[in-house]
Tab-separated table of C-alpha atoms in Angstrom:
chain	number	residue	atom	x	y	z
A	8	MET	CA	31.075	42.888	-45.794
A	9	ASN	CA	30.728	40.383	-48.644
A	10	LYS	CA	28.563	37.343	-48.021
A	11	SER	CA	31.540	34.752	-48.003
A	12	VAL	CA	33.212	36.544	-45.182
A	13	PHE	CA	29.762	36.646	-43.071
A	14	CYS	CA	29.274	33.149	-43.579
A	15	LEU	CA	32.709	32.241	-42.105
A	16	ILE	CA	31.859	34.666	-39.039
A	17	VAL	CA	29.071	32.764	-38.570
A	18	ILE	CA	30.641	29.276	-38.898
A	19	LEU	CA	33.372	30.588	-36.297
A	20	CYS	CA	31.045	31.823	-33.994
A	21	LEU	CA	28.604	28.635	-34.043
A	22	THR	CA	31.770	26.693	-33.667
A	23	TYR	CA	32.885	28.551	-30.516
A	24	GLY	CA	29.654	28.314	-28.963
A	25	VAL	CA	29.417	24.520	-29.424
A	26	GLN	CA	33.115	24.220	-27.738
A	27	ALA	CA	32.078	26.564	-25.152
A	28	GLN	CA	29.193	24.105	-24.162
A	29	THR	CA	31.271	21.215	-24.099
A	30	HIS	CA	33.186	20.398	-21.074
A	31	LYS	CA	35.957	17.613	-21.284
A	32	THR	CA	37.307	15.658	-18.422
A	33	ASP	CA	39.258	12.293	-17.859
A	34	VAL	CA	36.767	11.054	-15.276
A	35	LEU	CA	33.131	11.809	-14.718
A	36	VAL	CA	31.396	10.840	-11.601
A	37	LEU	CA	27.542	10.928	-11.244
A	38	GLY	CA	25.959	11.220	-7.954
A	39	ASN	CA	26.097	13.095	-4.533
A	40	GLY	CA	26.590	10.989	-1.788
A	41	ASN	CA	29.623	8.895	0.067
A	42	ALA	CA	30.524	7.075	-3.066
A	43	ALA	CA	30.213	9.911	-5.406
A	44	TRP	CA	32.433	12.209	-3.017
A	45	ALA	CA	35.029	9.423	-2.151
A	46	ALA	CA	35.223	8.242	-6.089
A	47	GLY	CA	35.993	11.766	-7.383
A	48	MET	CA	38.429	12.705	-4.629
A	49	GLN	CA	40.311	9.450	-5.201
A	50	SER	CA	40.260	9.844	-9.015
A	51	ALA	CA	41.696	13.338	-8.417
A	52	ILE	CA	44.777	12.649	-6.036
A	53	SER	CA	45.479	9.495	-8.309
A	54	GLY	CA	46.522	12.252	-10.936
A	55	VAL	CA	43.739	12.531	-13.364
A	56	LYS	CA	41.471	15.278	-14.216
A	57	THR	CA	37.949	14.656	-12.592
A	58	THR	CA	34.520	16.160	-12.389
A	59	ILE	CA	31.616	15.501	-9.969
A	60	LEU	CA	28.357	16.274	-11.147
A	61	PHE	CA	25.673	16.284	-8.648
A	62	SER	CA	21.948	17.195	-8.633
A	63	PRO	CA	20.282	20.341	-7.072
A	64	ALA	CA	19.586	18.233	-3.844
A	65	GLY	CA	23.441	18.799	-3.327
A	66	PHE	CA	26.124	16.647	-1.570
A	67	ASP	CA	24.961	14.335	1.535
A	68	ILE	CA	27.770	12.744	3.174
A	69	GLU	CA	26.737	10.587	6.273
A	70	LEU	CA	29.143	7.930	7.676
A	71	ARG	CA	27.730	4.629	9.337
A	72	THR	CA	29.165	4.088	12.913
A	73	GLN	CA	29.161	0.507	12.254
A	74	ASN	CA	31.500	0.650	9.412
A	75	LEU	CA	35.369	0.142	9.799
A	76	GLU	CA	36.821	3.812	8.610
A	77	SER	CA	39.825	3.862	6.719
A	78	GLY	CA	40.987	5.961	3.806
A	79	LEU	CA	39.051	8.805	2.653
A	80	ALA	CA	36.272	8.020	5.378
A	81	ALA	CA	38.800	8.350	8.179
A	82	GLN	CA	40.110	11.640	6.686
A	83	TYR	CA	36.599	12.918	6.376
A	84	ARG	CA	36.043	12.261	10.122
A	85	LYS	CA	39.276	13.594	10.971
A	86	ARG	CA	38.365	16.967	8.877
A	87	GLN	CA	35.021	17.262	10.859
A	88	GLN	CA	36.770	17.094	14.373
A	89	ALA	CA	39.262	19.617	13.173
A	90	ASP	CA	36.978	21.926	11.478
A	91	SER	CA	34.172	21.323	13.883
A	92	LEU	CA	32.340	24.829	13.214
A	93	LEU	CA	32.088	24.258	9.330
A	94	ASN	CA	28.911	22.790	7.908
A	95	GLN	CA	29.312	20.134	5.647
A	96	ARG	CA	28.725	22.154	2.701
A	97	ALA	CA	31.618	24.438	3.937
A	98	LEU	CA	33.551	21.611	4.627
A	99	LEU	CA	33.429	19.710	1.497
A	100	LYS	CA	34.050	22.997	-0.456
A	101	LYS	CA	37.361	23.355	1.398
A	102	TRP	CA	38.581	20.186	0.742
A	103	ALA	CA	37.683	20.245	-3.234
A	104	ASP	CA	39.500	23.460	-3.407
A	105	SER	CA	42.558	22.248	-1.785
A	106	THR	CA	42.549	19.415	-4.372
A	107	ALA	CA	44.049	19.462	-7.629
A	108	ASN	CA	42.559	17.828	-10.741
A	109	LEU	CA	39.002	18.311	-9.021
A	110	GLN	CA	36.296	19.979	-10.555
A	111	ILE	CA	32.549	20.142	-8.844
A	112	LEU	CA	29.591	20.938	-10.980
A	113	SER	CA	26.531	21.657	-8.526
A	114	ASP	CA	22.934	22.213	-9.436
A	115	ARG	CA	22.996	20.565	-12.633
A	116	SER	CA	20.400	17.353	-14.068
A	117	TYR	CA	21.559	15.645	-16.924
A	118	THR	CA	18.998	14.053	-19.398
A	119	LYS	CA	20.874	12.082	-21.781
A	120	VAL	CA	24.291	9.320	-21.032
A	121	SER	CA	25.359	7.901	-24.338
A	122	ARG	CA	28.659	6.905	-26.113
A	123	SER	CA	30.871	8.854	-28.309
A	124	GLY	CA	33.581	6.225	-29.568
A	125	SER	CA	35.348	5.077	-26.439
A	126	ASN	CA	34.169	8.146	-24.627
A	127	TRP	CA	31.019	8.738	-22.726
A	128	VAL	CA	28.729	11.932	-23.375
A	129	VAL	CA	26.335	13.124	-20.914
A	130	ARG	CA	24.003	15.987	-21.794
A	131	LEU	CA	22.476	18.433	-19.510
A	132	ASN	CA	19.227	19.941	-19.033
A	133	ASN	CA	20.873	23.530	-19.653
A	134	GLY	CA	22.173	22.537	-22.798
A	135	GLN	CA	25.575	21.698	-21.833
A	136	THR	CA	27.382	18.625	-22.613
A	137	LEU	CA	30.255	16.726	-20.818
A	138	LYS	CA	32.563	14.367	-22.485
A	139	ALA	CA	34.660	11.829	-20.381
A	140	LYS	CA	37.265	9.056	-20.881
A	141	VAL	CA	35.745	7.186	-18.056
A	142	LEU	CA	32.279	7.554	-16.146
A	143	ILE	CA	31.478	6.601	-12.844
A	144	HIS	CA	27.883	6.311	-11.667
A	145	ALA	CA	27.260	6.389	-7.874
A	146	ALA	CA	23.956	7.913	-7.997
A	147	LEU	CA	20.637	6.170	-6.871
A	148	GLU	CA	18.567	6.753	-9.798
A	149	ALA	CA	19.060	4.543	-12.692
A	150	LEU	CA	21.195	5.612	-15.729
A	151	PRO	CA	19.037	6.427	-19.010
A	152	ASN	CA	20.371	4.240	-21.809
A	153	VAL	CA	22.611	2.037	-19.829
A	154	SER	CA	21.912	-1.069	-18.077
A	155	PRO	CA	24.842	-2.956	-16.037
A	156	ALA	CA	23.804	-6.694	-15.907
A	157	LYS	CA	24.753	-7.166	-12.418
A	158	LYS	CA	24.540	-5.904	-8.915
A	159	ILE	CA	27.169	-4.952	-6.945
A	160	THR	CA	27.267	-5.974	-3.321
A	161	TRP	CA	29.593	-6.448	-0.160
A	162	LEU	CA	30.812	-9.883	0.416
A	163	PRO	CA	31.587	-11.478	3.593
A	164	LEU	CA	34.893	-12.022	4.286
A	165	THR	CA	35.770	-15.694	4.105
A	166	PHE	CA	39.125	-18.026	3.291
A	167	ASP	CA	36.996	-20.774	1.530
A	168	ASN	CA	38.099	-19.253	-1.719
A	169	THR	CA	40.951	-16.951	-2.933
A	170	LEU	CA	38.766	-14.074	-3.857
A	171	TYR	CA	39.598	-11.933	-0.651
A	172	ARG	CA	42.738	-11.589	-2.202
A	173	THR	CA	41.409	-9.258	-4.617
A	174	SER	CA	39.844	-6.938	-2.457
A	175	VAL	CA	39.701	-3.317	-3.030
A	176	ALA	CA	37.761	-1.850	-0.236
A	177	SER	CA	36.619	-3.687	3.201
A	178	GLY	CA	34.889	-3.075	6.476
A	179	ASP	CA	31.190	-2.125	5.545
A	180	TYR	CA	28.537	-3.463	7.615
A	181	LEU	CA	26.534	-6.099	6.293
A	182	SER	CA	23.351	-6.753	7.915
A	183	SER	CA	23.377	-10.566	6.820
A	184	ILE	CA	26.505	-11.198	8.970
A	185	LYS	CA	25.728	-8.577	11.603
A	186	GLY	CA	29.230	-7.350	11.167
A	187	ASN	CA	31.688	-5.537	9.009
A	188	ALA	CA	34.042	-8.602	8.318
A	189	THR	CA	33.237	-7.773	4.607
A	190	VAL	CA	35.276	-7.269	1.170
A	191	LEU	CA	34.540	-5.994	-2.045
A	192	PRO	CA	36.705	-7.656	-4.618
A	193	LEU	CA	37.635	-5.474	-7.791
A	194	SER	CA	35.449	-8.035	-10.063
A	195	GLN	CA	32.368	-6.592	-8.499
A	196	LEU	CA	33.232	-3.151	-9.871
A	197	LEU	CA	33.582	-4.435	-13.449
A	198	VAL	CA	30.589	-4.653	-15.870
A	199	ASP	CA	31.284	-6.882	-18.645
A	200	ASP	CA	29.120	-5.227	-21.421
A	201	GLN	CA	30.150	-1.595	-20.391
A	202	GLU	CA	33.992	-0.683	-20.867
A	203	ASN	CA	35.348	2.195	-19.156
A	204	TYR	CA	32.399	2.451	-16.755
A	205	VAL	CA	32.203	1.998	-12.948
A	206	GLU	CA	29.039	0.872	-11.158
A	207	LEU	CA	28.625	2.075	-7.659
A	208	LYS	CA	24.848	2.795	-7.674
A	209	ASP	CA	24.228	-0.186	-5.263
A	210	LEU	CA	26.947	0.794	-3.147
A	211	SER	CA	26.389	4.725	-3.257
A	212	ASN	CA	26.380	5.090	0.414
A	213	SER	CA	30.004	3.706	0.731
A	214	MET	CA	32.949	6.010	0.849
A	215	ALA	CA	35.332	2.990	1.001
A	216	ALA	CA	33.917	1.398	-2.246
A	217	GLY	CA	33.677	5.035	-4.016
A	218	GLN	CA	37.561	5.268	-3.231
A	219	ALA	CA	38.125	1.817	-4.831
A	220	GLY	CA	36.039	2.889	-8.025
A	221	GLY	CA	37.973	6.214	-8.281
A	222	ALA	CA	41.417	4.246	-8.231
A	223	LEU	CA	40.196	2.189	-10.618
A	224	ALA	CA	38.752	4.648	-12.997
A	225	ALA	CA	41.998	6.681	-12.541
A	226	TYR	CA	44.392	3.760	-13.635
A	227	ALA	CA	42.331	3.466	-17.046
A	228	VAL	CA	42.934	6.882	-17.896
A	229	PHE	CA	46.354	7.354	-16.621
A	230	PHE	CA	47.596	4.346	-18.177
A	231	LYS	CA	45.547	4.691	-21.379
A	232	THR	CA	43.777	1.391	-21.083
A	233	LYS	CA	40.464	0.035	-20.334
A	234	THR	CA	38.776	-0.527	-16.859
A	235	SER	CA	38.761	-4.510	-17.814
A	236	LYS	CA	42.687	-4.595	-18.299
A	237	ALA	CA	43.264	-2.537	-15.148
A	238	ASN	CA	46.062	-4.138	-12.999
A	239	LEU	CA	45.093	-5.336	-9.948
A	240	LYS	CA	48.180	-5.149	-7.681
A	241	ALA	CA	48.594	-1.348	-9.274
A	242	ILE	CA	45.017	-0.468	-7.962
A	243	GLN	CA	45.586	-2.243	-4.527
A	244	GLY	CA	48.838	-0.234	-4.007
A	245	GLU	CA	47.467	2.907	-4.780
A	246	LEU	CA	44.867	2.615	-2.581
A	247	LEU	CA	47.350	0.977	0.251
A	248	ASN	CA	48.926	4.395	-0.032
A	249	PHE	CA	46.199	6.556	0.655
A	250	LYS	CA	45.489	4.315	3.686
A	251	GLN	CA	42.225	2.411	2.199
A	252	ALA	CA	42.155	-1.203	4.348
A	253	LEU	CA	41.738	-3.878	1.693
A	254	MET	CA	40.861	-6.100	4.618
A	255	PRO	CA	38.594	-5.679	7.343
A	256	LEU	CA	40.825	-5.997	10.390
A	257	ALA	CA	38.985	-4.420	13.231
A	258	ASP	CA	41.954	-4.711	15.722
A	259	VAL	CA	44.477	-2.813	13.434
A	260	ALA	CA	43.604	0.524	13.033
A	261	PRO	CA	45.035	2.761	10.339
A	262	ALA	CA	47.091	4.703	12.933
A	263	ASP	CA	49.006	1.282	13.762
A	264	ALA	CA	52.865	1.710	12.487
A	265	ASP	CA	52.659	-1.669	11.076
A	266	TRP	CA	49.059	-1.123	9.444
A	267	ARG	CA	50.447	-1.627	5.637
A	268	ALA	CA	52.345	-4.707	6.490
A	269	LEU	CA	49.382	-6.499	8.429
A	270	GLN	CA	47.242	-5.468	5.694
A	271	VAL	CA	49.232	-7.175	2.984
A	272	ILE	CA	50.107	-10.393	5.248
A	273	ALA	CA	46.080	-10.727	5.787
A	274	LEU	CA	45.271	-9.793	2.166
A	275	MET	CA	47.755	-12.671	0.431
A	276	GLY	CA	46.588	-14.914	3.335
A	277	THR	CA	50.005	-15.492	4.580
A	278	MET	CA	48.882	-15.734	8.152
A	279	PRO	CA	45.368	-16.831	8.797
A	280	VAL	CA	43.048	-14.439	10.297
A	281	GLN	CA	40.227	-15.246	12.790
A	282	VAL	CA	36.620	-14.421	11.570
A	283	SER	CA	33.919	-14.357	14.389
A	284	GLN	CA	30.526	-12.890	14.944
A	285	GLY	CA	31.134	-10.614	11.968
A	286	LYS	CA	34.560	-9.258	13.016
A	287	ALA	CA	37.838	-10.259	11.446
A	288	LEU	CA	40.692	-10.089	13.986
A	289	PHE	CA	44.659	-10.486	13.175
A	290	GLN	CA	45.793	-10.473	16.748
A	291	PRO	CA	48.998	-8.861	16.431
A	292	GLU	CA	50.144	-9.330	19.966
A	293	GLN	CA	49.416	-13.051	20.165
A	294	PRO	CA	51.969	-15.548	20.038
A	295	VAL	CA	52.360	-17.490	16.558
A	296	ALA	CA	53.653	-21.234	15.457
A	297	LEU	CA	55.356	-21.800	12.586
A	298	ALA	CA	53.218	-24.542	11.967
A	299	GLU	CA	49.997	-22.602	11.319
A	300	ILE	CA	51.670	-20.430	8.786
A	301	LYS	CA	53.399	-23.484	6.454
A	302	GLU	CA	50.179	-23.928	4.253
A	303	PRO	CA	49.866	-20.342	3.452
A	304	LEU	CA	53.449	-20.209	2.782
A	305	GLN	CA	53.138	-23.027	0.709
A	306	THR	CA	50.572	-21.687	-2.015
A	307	LEU	CA	53.013	-18.607	-2.349
A	308	TYR	CA	56.447	-20.182	-2.301
A	309	TYR	CA	57.248	-23.885	-3.814
A	310	LYS	CA	60.183	-24.453	-1.475
A	311	THR	CA	58.194	-24.331	1.932
A	312	PRO	CA	57.667	-28.169	2.340
A	313	ILE	CA	61.579	-28.348	1.963
A	314	TRP	CA	62.095	-26.297	4.817
A	315	TYR	CA	59.528	-27.724	7.064
A	316	ALA	CA	60.622	-31.231	6.462
A	317	ASP	CA	63.733	-30.070	8.692
A	318	HIS	CA	61.952	-27.881	10.866
A	319	ALA	CA	58.482	-29.895	11.656
A	320	HIS	CA	58.255	-28.881	15.236
A	321	ALA	CA	60.350	-25.824	15.321
A	322	PRO	CA	59.278	-22.997	17.523
A	323	ALA	CA	58.606	-19.452	16.270
A	324	ASN	CA	61.591	-17.815	17.494
A	325	LEU	CA	63.789	-15.178	16.019
A	326	LYS	CA	66.518	-17.696	14.741
A	327	ASN	CA	64.092	-20.398	12.943
A	328	SER	CA	61.672	-17.238	11.479
A	329	ILE	CA	64.980	-15.873	10.102
A	330	SER	CA	66.128	-19.119	8.688
A	331	LEU	CA	62.626	-19.767	7.253
A	332	ILE	CA	62.515	-16.306	5.563
A	333	CYS	CA	66.064	-16.451	4.220
A	334	TYR	CA	65.460	-20.074	2.530
A	335	LEU	CA	62.338	-19.348	1.052
A	336	GLY	CA	63.829	-15.664	-0.389
A	337	ASN	CA	67.370	-17.076	-0.887
A	338	ARG	CA	68.924	-14.935	1.238
A	339	SER	CA	71.986	-14.668	3.563
A	340	VAL	CA	71.088	-15.737	7.094
A	341	THR	CA	73.820	-13.634	8.422
A	342	GLN	CA	73.208	-10.600	6.259
A	343	ILE	CA	69.555	-10.561	7.192
A	344	THR	CA	70.033	-11.302	10.916
A	345	LYS	CA	72.440	-8.037	11.078
A	346	GLU	CA	69.738	-5.870	9.076
A	347	VAL	CA	66.947	-7.175	11.423
A	348	ASN	CA	69.071	-6.285	14.494
A	349	LYS	CA	69.767	-2.622	13.458
A	350	LYS	CA	66.048	-2.248	12.591
A	351	TRP	CA	64.583	-4.104	15.871
A	352	GLU	CA	64.186	-0.854	18.013
A	353	LYS	CA	63.763	1.745	15.198
A	354	PRO	CA	61.834	1.252	12.843
A	355	TYR	CA	60.191	-1.684	13.702
A	356	GLN	CA	59.721	-0.734	17.268
A	357	PHE	CA	59.520	-4.147	18.747
A	358	ASN	CA	59.185	-4.573	22.593
A	359	SER	CA	60.897	-7.908	22.867
A	360	PRO	CA	64.393	-8.550	23.245
A	361	PHE	CA	66.620	-9.370	20.141
A	362	ALA	CA	67.769	-12.790	20.700
A	363	GLU	CA	67.852	-16.013	18.855
A	364	GLU	CA	65.524	-17.812	21.149
A	365	THR	CA	63.117	-14.974	21.512
A	366	LEU	CA	59.574	-16.221	20.751
A	367	LEU	CA	57.900	-14.018	17.966
A	368	ASN	CA	54.241	-12.737	17.926
A	369	ARG	CA	52.373	-12.530	15.208
A	370	ARG	CA	52.959	-8.902	14.483
A	371	GLU	CA	56.453	-9.298	14.579
A	372	ILE	CA	56.618	-12.365	12.142
A	373	ALA	CA	54.301	-10.437	9.982
A	374	VAL	CA	56.543	-7.570	9.447
A	375	LEU	CA	59.415	-9.721	8.696
A	376	LEU	CA	57.414	-11.681	6.311
A	377	HIS	CA	56.216	-8.709	4.670
A	378	GLU	CA	59.888	-6.836	3.969
A	379	TYR	CA	61.831	-10.012	3.260
A	380	LEU	CA	59.718	-12.007	1.439
A	381	GLN	CA	57.328	-9.158	-0.132
A	382	PRO	CA	54.201	-11.406	-0.676
A	383	PHE	CA	52.116	-8.448	-1.990
A	384	GLU	CA	54.529	-8.835	-5.301
A	385	VAL	CA	53.115	-12.382	-5.872
A	386	ASN	CA	51.079	-12.226	-8.933
A	387	ILE	CA	47.240	-13.183	-8.690
A	388	ASP	CA	44.021	-12.948	-11.337
A	389	LEU	CA	40.789	-11.766	-10.413
A	390	THR	CA	39.757	-14.722	-8.522
A	391	GLY	CA	42.657	-14.518	-6.664
A	392	ARG	CA	44.546	-17.515	-7.966
A	393	ILE	CA	48.285	-17.356	-8.341
A	394	ILE	CA	49.802	-16.815	-11.440
A	395	LYS	CA	52.835	-18.814	-11.910
């Protein structure tokens, strides 16, 4: 064998060795708790290649009974009950094995985290290198060479400002309010000086926060953009599709047939929600007055004052409710009345009689507002202000 051929073989072998030691993925999740698991799972089911890297300590998933459970947290609880004979390791393995796009690397430790162009590079103590487009940090320890400039935290649900409209997770218990009427605005997950990086260190015990972080990371990869350019509505919609509660409604469970409609109506502030003693209540079966939704509707639909000028004291019966909806949505009263009549018992499953003078409760008018005015489609910025 001549010298040139030998050198070529050596080069090829070395190149293959380097490639064999480099693992490429779309989203890389660091951590071994609630947030890490949910972030990796949501990223994978949102359709991008995802890797979870956890330390030799193994996974440690523990749900807090004081939290409101939805999304992946509720799914985990359901799997626990269905496979009660399995220990946690076996349960998580079974779940991971049935999830496309998800790979879990166990018993690995990393020594360095750095940038390589727009990508993230994580070097392991065994010599292997992981390369990812988006990095999710959901571990308790700080990352070497990465210093986020903000602390991520849950916020009490308040309607004093519009930030609640940007929520991507809700319902984790906050000791300062002694309750679970909490939200997590999307802006909390963004770090100004770290693009395509999702910080969950301070919320590593939250499966809801992890699920939100996973959706954010997956969006950036799927649409080939940056996390700072992520579309709020698209991420919220994706989370709602996977039953993640964006508003902490203590009296509306994910199993409720109208769960999505009531979530959206509360999220956009279309109907007032009562917050008392650390709990947020929608009170779906309570009566409603059209006067109480005038101001919220006015912020979303400019024609609201005109209708109310002629119906100042109108009762919230079916006739007036359809009249209001049709006026704001430029729809035909006759057509919408026929549609609602057909859907009244199925799929709406309303118990009250279909009649013009029937007084609607909060659930019924919320469902109609959600379907025919579609408040979720109103564009907002990351502060919750309406974009016109």
